[in-house]
């Protein structure tokens, strides 16, 4: 199984400041079709998960452009350019290249300092 | 965008069975793989199973193989998860999600396995 490792697990951020979350996979996520199936999800307190980013760097509809994804191979990053209060929650990376099973990172809890 | 609504959760004793349902609307259900993902209380997300558009392919996480069965009815836009021989560690909120990359999620259905 592909192991997804996120860091940090807790991320206190001042409002208006940038934030960055790292996600590393135990093997390359490049699929034989050439795509890299790495997604990012946000789960606000008491809510269902919501996808923010797919195939490394593509933002889902309605996702603010302060969210961006980057990376390749085994190293990926989610960046928030200026954190807002509504960004509080837990962020997960997920790989859909080598399955079953589809696997998630442990989650990174973002809080406001 | 699509909407997904889960139902069927509840309290069940260890060794018991439960069937979750997910009603889909607002998109062409038969054109999408569908998945079940669960979240134990205070824990992270765990993919459970997925099923191909026409139901011809199904996959499961090892911990539920032989106990859980995913199925779908494209005529009624419904996804199901039959859960048998339930264990305490199956206690979780169960989400249905569209596709393998989860571009849309339901609100979740809580399953509690306890005596």
PDB file of C-alpha atoms in Angstrom:
ATOM      1  CA  UNK A   1       0.000   0.000   0.000  1.00  0.00           C
ATOM      2  CA  UNK A   2       1.140   3.564  -0.673  1.00  0.00           C
ATOM      3  CA  UNK A   3       1.765   5.413   2.580  1.00  0.00           C
ATOM      4  CA  UNK A   4       1.007   9.133   2.576  1.00  0.00           C
ATOM      5  CA  UNK A   5       2.892  11.194   5.173  1.00  0.00           C
ATOM      6  CA  UNK A   6       1.852  14.755   5.932  1.00  0.00           C
ATOM      7  CA  UNK A   7       3.753  17.424   7.834  1.00  0.00           C
ATOM      8  CA  UNK A   8       3.232  19.263  10.000  1.00  0.00           C
ATOM      9  CA  UNK A   9       0.318  17.575  11.749  1.00  0.00           C
ATOM     10  CA  UNK A  10      -0.572  20.833  13.511  1.00  0.00           C
ATOM     11  CA  UNK A  11      -0.231  24.240  11.879  1.00  0.00           C
ATOM     12  CA  UNK A  12      -0.915  27.429  13.856  1.00  0.00           C
ATOM     13  CA  UNK A  13      -1.067  30.396  11.488  1.00  0.00           C
ATOM     14  CA  UNK A  14      -1.652  34.122  11.945  1.00  0.00           C
ATOM     15  CA  UNK A  15      -4.533  35.551   9.907  1.00  0.00           C
ATOM     16  CA  UNK A  16      -3.285  36.968   6.613  1.00  0.00           C
ATOM     17  CA  UNK A  17      -0.063  34.959   6.714  1.00  0.00           C
ATOM     18  CA  UNK A  18       0.828  32.115   4.326  1.00  0.00           C
ATOM     19  CA  UNK A  19       0.618  28.428   5.198  1.00  0.00           C
ATOM     20  CA  UNK A  20       2.173  25.356   3.657  1.00  0.00           C
ATOM     21  CA  UNK A  21       1.456  21.644   4.118  1.00  0.00           C
ATOM     22  CA  UNK A  22       3.725  18.893   2.837  1.00  0.00           C
ATOM     23  CA  UNK A  23       2.639  15.454   1.673  1.00  0.00           C
ATOM     24  CA  UNK A  24       5.052  12.683   0.766  1.00  0.00           C
ATOM     25  CA  UNK A  25       4.191   9.330  -0.750  1.00  0.00           C
ATOM     26  CA  UNK A  26       6.083   6.068  -0.268  1.00  0.00           C
ATOM     27  CA  UNK A  27       6.312   5.621  -4.031  1.00  0.00           C
ATOM     28  CA  UNK A  28       5.944   7.762  -7.112  1.00  0.00           C
ATOM     29  CA  UNK A  29       2.361   8.781  -7.852  1.00  0.00           C
ATOM     30  CA  UNK A  30       2.885   9.074 -11.600  1.00  0.00           C
ATOM     31  CA  UNK A  31       0.331   6.780 -13.240  1.00  0.00           C
ATOM     32  CA  UNK A  32       1.052   4.794 -16.388  1.00  0.00           C
ATOM     33  CA  UNK A  33      -1.368   7.141 -18.170  1.00  0.00           C
ATOM     34  CA  UNK A  34       0.965  10.043 -17.364  1.00  0.00           C
ATOM     35  CA  UNK A  35      -1.275  11.691 -14.768  1.00  0.00           C
ATOM     36  CA  UNK A  36      -0.466  12.086 -11.085  1.00  0.00           C
ATOM     37  CA  UNK A  37      -3.540  11.381  -8.987  1.00  0.00           C
ATOM     38  CA  UNK A  38      -2.837  13.443  -5.898  1.00  0.00           C
ATOM     39  CA  UNK A  39      -5.713  15.395  -4.362  1.00  0.00           C
ATOM     40  CA  UNK A  40      -6.129  17.723  -1.389  1.00  0.00           C
ATOM     41  CA  UNK A  41      -9.216  17.910   0.819  1.00  0.00           C
ATOM     42  CA  UNK A  42     -10.391  20.373   3.429  1.00  0.00           C
ATOM     43  CA  UNK A  43     -12.610  19.317   6.324  1.00  0.00           C
ATOM     44  CA  UNK A  44     -13.996  22.205   8.341  1.00  0.00           C
ATOM     45  CA  UNK A  45     -15.191  21.466  11.886  1.00  0.00           C
ATOM     46  CA  UNK A  46     -18.414  19.469  11.810  1.00  0.00           C
ATOM     47  CA  UNK A  47     -18.509  19.259   8.027  1.00  0.00           C
ATOM     48  CA  UNK A  48     -17.899  16.661   5.331  1.00  0.00           C
ATOM     49  CA  UNK A  49     -14.617  16.735   3.443  1.00  0.00           C
ATOM     50  CA  UNK A  50     -14.442  18.979   0.390  1.00  0.00           C
ATOM     51  CA  UNK A  51     -11.975  18.523  -2.422  1.00  0.00           C
ATOM     52  CA  UNK A  52      -9.808  21.560  -3.112  1.00  0.00           C
ATOM     53  CA  UNK A  53      -7.186  20.313  -5.558  1.00  0.00           C
ATOM     54  CA  UNK A  54      -6.971  17.355  -7.979  1.00  0.00           C
ATOM     55  CA  UNK A  55      -4.135  15.960 -10.095  1.00  0.00           C
ATOM     56  CA  UNK A  56      -1.603  17.913  -8.031  1.00  0.00           C
ATOM     57  CA  UNK A  57      -2.418  21.458  -9.025  1.00  0.00           C
ATOM     58  CA  UNK A  58      -5.932  21.816 -10.450  1.00  0.00           C
ATOM     59  CA  UNK A  59      -8.335  23.801  -8.271  1.00  0.00           C
ATOM     60  CA  UNK A  60     -11.912  22.609  -7.990  1.00  0.00           C
ATOM     61  CA  UNK A  61     -14.737  24.943  -8.939  1.00  0.00           C
ATOM     62  CA  UNK A  62     -15.417  27.565  -6.288  1.00  0.00           C
ATOM     63  CA  UNK A  63     -12.101  27.098  -4.488  1.00  0.00           C
ATOM     64  CA  UNK A  64     -10.452  30.451  -3.768  1.00  0.00           C
ATOM     65  CA  UNK A  65      -7.277  31.127  -5.727  1.00  0.00           C
ATOM     66  CA  UNK A  66      -5.338  31.584  -2.477  1.00  0.00           C
ATOM     67  CA  UNK A  67      -5.160  27.768  -2.451  1.00  0.00           C
ATOM     68  CA  UNK A  68      -2.557  26.187  -4.707  1.00  0.00           C
ATOM     69  CA  UNK A  69      -1.050  22.756  -5.139  1.00  0.00           C
ATOM     70  CA  UNK A  70       2.336  21.768  -6.481  1.00  0.00           C
ATOM     71  CA  UNK A  71       4.808  18.933  -6.574  1.00  0.00           C
ATOM     72  CA  UNK A  72       5.748  15.832  -8.498  1.00  0.00           C
ATOM     73  CA  UNK A  73       6.733  12.224  -8.035  1.00  0.00           C
ATOM     74  CA  UNK A  74       6.612  11.689  -4.283  1.00  0.00           C
ATOM     75  CA  UNK A  75       6.664  15.237  -2.873  1.00  0.00           C
ATOM     76  CA  UNK A  76       3.650  17.519  -2.883  1.00  0.00           C
ATOM     77  CA  UNK A  77       2.638  20.786  -1.244  1.00  0.00           C
ATOM     78  CA  UNK A  78      -0.586  22.627  -0.523  1.00  0.00           C
ATOM     79  CA  UNK A  79      -0.120  26.363  -0.046  1.00  0.00           C
ATOM     80  CA  UNK A  80      -2.501  28.998   1.236  1.00  0.00           C
ATOM     81  CA  UNK A  81      -1.230  32.427   0.263  1.00  0.00           C
ATOM     82  CA  UNK A  82      -3.096  34.369   2.988  1.00  0.00           C
ATOM     83  CA  UNK A  83      -4.942  32.424   5.658  1.00  0.00           C
ATOM     84  CA  UNK A  84      -8.491  33.485   6.457  1.00  0.00           C
ATOM     85  CA  UNK A  85     -10.649  32.477   9.413  1.00  0.00           C
ATOM     86  CA  UNK A  86     -12.766  30.168   7.234  1.00  0.00           C
ATOM     87  CA  UNK A  87      -9.672  28.080   6.420  1.00  0.00           C
ATOM     88  CA  UNK A  88      -9.629  26.537   9.903  1.00  0.00           C
ATOM     89  CA  UNK A  89      -9.974  22.775   9.721  1.00  0.00           C
ATOM     90  CA  UNK A  90      -8.113  19.605   8.829  1.00  0.00           C
ATOM     91  CA  UNK A  91      -6.420  19.131   5.460  1.00  0.00           C
ATOM     92  CA  UNK A  92      -5.789  15.733   3.894  1.00  0.00           C
ATOM     93  CA  UNK A  93      -3.819  14.613   0.874  1.00  0.00           C
ATOM     94  CA  UNK A  94      -4.986  11.513  -0.995  1.00  0.00           C
ATOM     95  CA  UNK A  95      -3.467   9.338  -3.688  1.00  0.00           C
ATOM     96  CA  UNK A  96      -5.554   7.614  -6.344  1.00  0.00           C
ATOM     97  CA  UNK A  97      -2.756   6.287  -8.536  1.00  0.00           C
ATOM     98  CA  UNK A  98      -1.976   2.927  -6.941  1.00  0.00           C
ATOM     99  CA  UNK A  99      -5.153   1.289  -5.709  1.00  0.00           C
ATOM    100  CA  UNK A 100      -6.624  -0.583  -4.048  1.00  0.00           C
ATOM    101  CA  UNK A 101      -6.410   0.844  -1.570  1.00  0.00           C
ATOM    102  CA  UNK A 102      -6.823   4.551  -2.176  1.00  0.00           C
ATOM    103  CA  UNK A 103      -4.913   6.124   0.720  1.00  0.00           C
ATOM    104  CA  UNK A 104      -5.034   9.367   2.672  1.00  0.00           C
ATOM    105  CA  UNK A 105      -2.469  11.250   4.710  1.00  0.00           C
ATOM    106  CA  UNK A 106      -2.987  11.538   8.472  1.00  0.00           C
ATOM    107  CA  UNK A 107      -4.356  15.041   8.224  1.00  0.00           C
ATOM    108  CA  UNK A 108      -2.969  18.472   9.156  1.00  0.00           C
ATOM    109  CA  UNK A 109      -4.946  20.601  11.599  1.00  0.00           C
ATOM    110  CA  UNK A 110      -4.793  24.294  10.718  1.00  0.00           C
ATOM    111  CA  UNK A 111      -5.669  26.729  13.490  1.00  0.00           C
ATOM    112  CA  UNK A 112      -5.486  30.477  13.902  1.00  0.00           C
ATOM    113  CA  UNK A 113      -2.838  31.742  16.308  1.00  0.00           C
TER     114      UNK A 113
ATOM    115  CA  UNK B   1     -22.221  19.671  -8.903  1.00  0.00           C
ATOM    116  CA  UNK B   2     -24.392  16.834  -7.652  1.00  0.00           C
ATOM    117  CA  UNK B   3     -25.860  15.866  -4.317  1.00  0.00           C
ATOM    118  CA  UNK B   4     -25.303  12.747  -2.226  1.00  0.00           C
ATOM    119  CA  UNK B   5     -27.433  11.790   0.776  1.00  0.00           C
ATOM    120  CA  UNK B   6     -26.532   8.828   2.987  1.00  0.00           C
ATOM    121  CA  UNK B   7     -28.931   6.924   5.211  1.00  0.00           C
ATOM    122  CA  UNK B   8     -29.157   3.685   7.148  1.00  0.00           C
ATOM    123  CA  UNK B   9     -26.680   4.263   9.946  1.00  0.00           C
ATOM    124  CA  UNK B  10     -27.364   3.511  13.589  1.00  0.00           C
ATOM    125  CA  UNK B  11     -26.412   1.466  16.627  1.00  0.00           C
ATOM    126  CA  UNK B  12     -25.706  -2.225  16.062  1.00  0.00           C
ATOM    127  CA  UNK B  13     -24.242  -4.952  18.231  1.00  0.00           C
ATOM    128  CA  UNK B  14     -20.902  -6.567  17.433  1.00  0.00           C
ATOM    129  CA  UNK B  15     -21.434  -9.318  14.881  1.00  0.00           C
ATOM    130  CA  UNK B  16     -24.522  -7.605  13.509  1.00  0.00           C
ATOM    131  CA  UNK B  17     -25.326  -6.235  10.073  1.00  0.00           C
ATOM    132  CA  UNK B  18     -26.312  -2.899   8.614  1.00  0.00           C
ATOM    133  CA  UNK B  19     -26.983  -1.605   5.105  1.00  0.00           C
ATOM    134  CA  UNK B  20     -26.066   1.944   4.168  1.00  0.00           C
ATOM    135  CA  UNK B  21     -27.656   3.719   1.233  1.00  0.00           C
ATOM    136  CA  UNK B  22     -26.589   6.772  -0.719  1.00  0.00           C
ATOM    137  CA  UNK B  23     -29.067   8.621  -2.921  1.00  0.00           C
ATOM    138  CA  UNK B  24     -27.482  10.552  -5.766  1.00  0.00           C
ATOM    139  CA  UNK B  25     -29.002  13.435  -7.678  1.00  0.00           C
ATOM    140  CA  UNK B  26     -27.982  16.297  -9.945  1.00  0.00           C
ATOM    141  CA  UNK B  27     -25.552  14.331 -12.087  1.00  0.00           C
ATOM    142  CA  UNK B  28     -25.451  11.279 -14.355  1.00  0.00           C
ATOM    143  CA  UNK B  29     -24.896   8.643 -11.665  1.00  0.00           C
ATOM    144  CA  UNK B  30     -24.238   5.835 -14.137  1.00  0.00           C
ATOM    145  CA  UNK B  31     -21.229   7.721 -15.549  1.00  0.00           C
ATOM    146  CA  UNK B  32     -19.201   7.729 -12.337  1.00  0.00           C
ATOM    147  CA  UNK B  33     -17.223   5.364 -10.190  1.00  0.00           C
ATOM    148  CA  UNK B  34     -18.481   5.700  -6.620  1.00  0.00           C
ATOM    149  CA  UNK B  35     -16.711   5.237  -3.298  1.00  0.00           C
ATOM    150  CA  UNK B  36     -17.353   4.778   0.412  1.00  0.00           C
ATOM    151  CA  UNK B  37     -14.977   6.503   2.841  1.00  0.00           C
ATOM    152  CA  UNK B  38     -15.198   6.323   6.619  1.00  0.00           C
ATOM    153  CA  UNK B  39     -13.958   8.388   9.539  1.00  0.00           C
ATOM    154  CA  UNK B  40     -13.718   6.941  13.031  1.00  0.00           C
ATOM    155  CA  UNK B  41     -14.478   9.397  15.863  1.00  0.00           C
ATOM    156  CA  UNK B  42     -11.674  11.943  16.107  1.00  0.00           C
ATOM    157  CA  UNK B  43      -9.631  10.169  13.431  1.00  0.00           C
ATOM    158  CA  UNK B  44      -8.680  10.661   9.797  1.00  0.00           C
ATOM    159  CA  UNK B  45     -10.234   9.513   6.547  1.00  0.00           C
ATOM    160  CA  UNK B  46     -10.106   5.883   5.438  1.00  0.00           C
ATOM    161  CA  UNK B  47     -11.172   4.686   1.998  1.00  0.00           C
ATOM    162  CA  UNK B  48     -13.405   1.615   2.310  1.00  0.00           C
ATOM    163  CA  UNK B  49     -14.538   0.519  -1.150  1.00  0.00           C
ATOM    164  CA  UNK B  50     -15.308   1.617  -4.679  1.00  0.00           C
ATOM    165  CA  UNK B  51     -17.382   0.387  -7.607  1.00  0.00           C
ATOM    166  CA  UNK B  52     -17.168   0.944 -11.325  1.00  0.00           C
ATOM    167  CA  UNK B  53     -19.856   2.789 -13.320  1.00  0.00           C
ATOM    168  CA  UNK B  54     -21.624  -0.401 -14.370  1.00  0.00           C
ATOM    169  CA  UNK B  55     -20.910  -2.341 -11.169  1.00  0.00           C
ATOM    170  CA  UNK B  56     -18.568  -4.776 -12.917  1.00  0.00           C
ATOM    171  CA  UNK B  57     -15.542  -3.955 -10.777  1.00  0.00           C
ATOM    172  CA  UNK B  58     -15.362  -3.546  -7.017  1.00  0.00           C
ATOM    173  CA  UNK B  59     -12.450  -3.042  -4.632  1.00  0.00           C
ATOM    174  CA  UNK B  60     -12.147  -3.021  -0.842  1.00  0.00           C
ATOM    175  CA  UNK B  61      -9.694  -2.109   1.870  1.00  0.00           C
ATOM    176  CA  UNK B  62      -8.280  -5.282   3.428  1.00  0.00           C
ATOM    177  CA  UNK B  63      -9.932  -4.703   6.813  1.00  0.00           C
ATOM    178  CA  UNK B  64     -13.446  -5.082   5.349  1.00  0.00           C
ATOM    179  CA  UNK B  65     -12.885  -7.731   2.665  1.00  0.00           C
ATOM    180  CA  UNK B  66     -15.289 -10.630   3.062  1.00  0.00           C
ATOM    181  CA  UNK B  67     -17.510  -8.627   5.433  1.00  0.00           C
ATOM    182  CA  UNK B  68     -18.629  -5.588   3.412  1.00  0.00           C
ATOM    183  CA  UNK B  69     -20.211  -5.513  -0.051  1.00  0.00           C
ATOM    184  CA  UNK B  70     -20.548  -2.422  -2.203  1.00  0.00           C
ATOM    185  CA  UNK B  71     -23.287  -2.325  -4.843  1.00  0.00           C
ATOM    186  CA  UNK B  72     -25.244   0.133  -6.918  1.00  0.00           C
ATOM    187  CA  UNK B  73     -28.535   0.517  -8.757  1.00  0.00           C
ATOM    188  CA  UNK B  74     -28.168   2.870 -11.693  1.00  0.00           C
ATOM    189  CA  UNK B  75     -31.912   2.766 -12.350  1.00  0.00           C
ATOM    190  CA  UNK B  76     -32.586   4.456  -9.018  1.00  0.00           C
ATOM    191  CA  UNK B  77     -29.304   6.403  -8.717  1.00  0.00           C
ATOM    192  CA  UNK B  78     -28.426   4.592  -5.517  1.00  0.00           C
ATOM    193  CA  UNK B  79     -25.214   3.324  -3.932  1.00  0.00           C
ATOM    194  CA  UNK B  80     -25.164   0.761  -1.142  1.00  0.00           C
ATOM    195  CA  UNK B  81     -22.805  -0.692   1.439  1.00  0.00           C
ATOM    196  CA  UNK B  82     -23.861  -3.963   3.052  1.00  0.00           C
ATOM    197  CA  UNK B  83     -21.897  -4.395   6.267  1.00  0.00           C
ATOM    198  CA  UNK B  84     -21.868  -7.801   7.961  1.00  0.00           C
ATOM    199  CA  UNK B  85     -20.044  -9.201  10.986  1.00  0.00           C
ATOM    200  CA  UNK B  86     -19.542  -5.688  12.295  1.00  0.00           C
ATOM    201  CA  UNK B  87     -16.793  -4.975  14.800  1.00  0.00           C
ATOM    202  CA  UNK B  88     -16.243  -2.165  17.284  1.00  0.00           C
ATOM    203  CA  UNK B  89     -13.490  -0.800  15.041  1.00  0.00           C
ATOM    204  CA  UNK B  90     -16.038  -0.284  12.244  1.00  0.00           C
ATOM    205  CA  UNK B  91     -17.592   2.524  14.308  1.00  0.00           C
ATOM    206  CA  UNK B  92     -17.346   5.613  12.107  1.00  0.00           C
ATOM    207  CA  UNK B  93     -19.127   8.163   9.999  1.00  0.00           C
ATOM    208  CA  UNK B  94     -19.505   6.638   6.552  1.00  0.00           C
ATOM    209  CA  UNK B  95     -19.433   8.968   3.561  1.00  0.00           C
ATOM    210  CA  UNK B  96     -20.324   8.202  -0.021  1.00  0.00           C
ATOM    211  CA  UNK B  97     -18.214  10.104  -2.519  1.00  0.00           C
ATOM    212  CA  UNK B  98     -18.379  10.591  -6.243  1.00  0.00           C
ATOM    213  CA  UNK B  99     -15.589   9.049  -8.238  1.00  0.00           C
ATOM    214  CA  UNK B 100     -12.289   7.736  -6.939  1.00  0.00           C
ATOM    215  CA  UNK B 101     -11.075  11.279  -6.301  1.00  0.00           C
ATOM    216  CA  UNK B 102     -14.073  12.356  -4.238  1.00  0.00           C
ATOM    217  CA  UNK B 103     -15.150  15.503  -6.043  1.00  0.00           C
ATOM    218  CA  UNK B 104     -18.457  15.454  -4.172  1.00  0.00           C
ATOM    219  CA  UNK B 105     -19.315  14.002  -0.735  1.00  0.00           C
ATOM    220  CA  UNK B 106     -22.454  13.315   1.234  1.00  0.00           C
ATOM    221  CA  UNK B 107     -23.090  14.515   4.784  1.00  0.00           C
ATOM    222  CA  UNK B 108     -22.234  11.109   6.222  1.00  0.00           C
ATOM    223  CA  UNK B 109     -24.074   8.404   8.177  1.00  0.00           C
ATOM    224  CA  UNK B 110     -22.947   7.413  11.667  1.00  0.00           C
ATOM    225  CA  UNK B 111     -22.499   3.726  12.432  1.00  0.00           C
ATOM    226  CA  UNK B 112     -21.904   2.718  16.057  1.00  0.00           C
ATOM    227  CA  UNK B 113     -20.965  -0.869  16.804  1.00  0.00           C
ATOM    228  CA  UNK B 114     -21.399  -1.494  20.511  1.00  0.00           C
ATOM    229  CA  UNK B 115     -23.079  -3.851  22.930  1.00  0.00           C
TER     230      UNK B 115
END
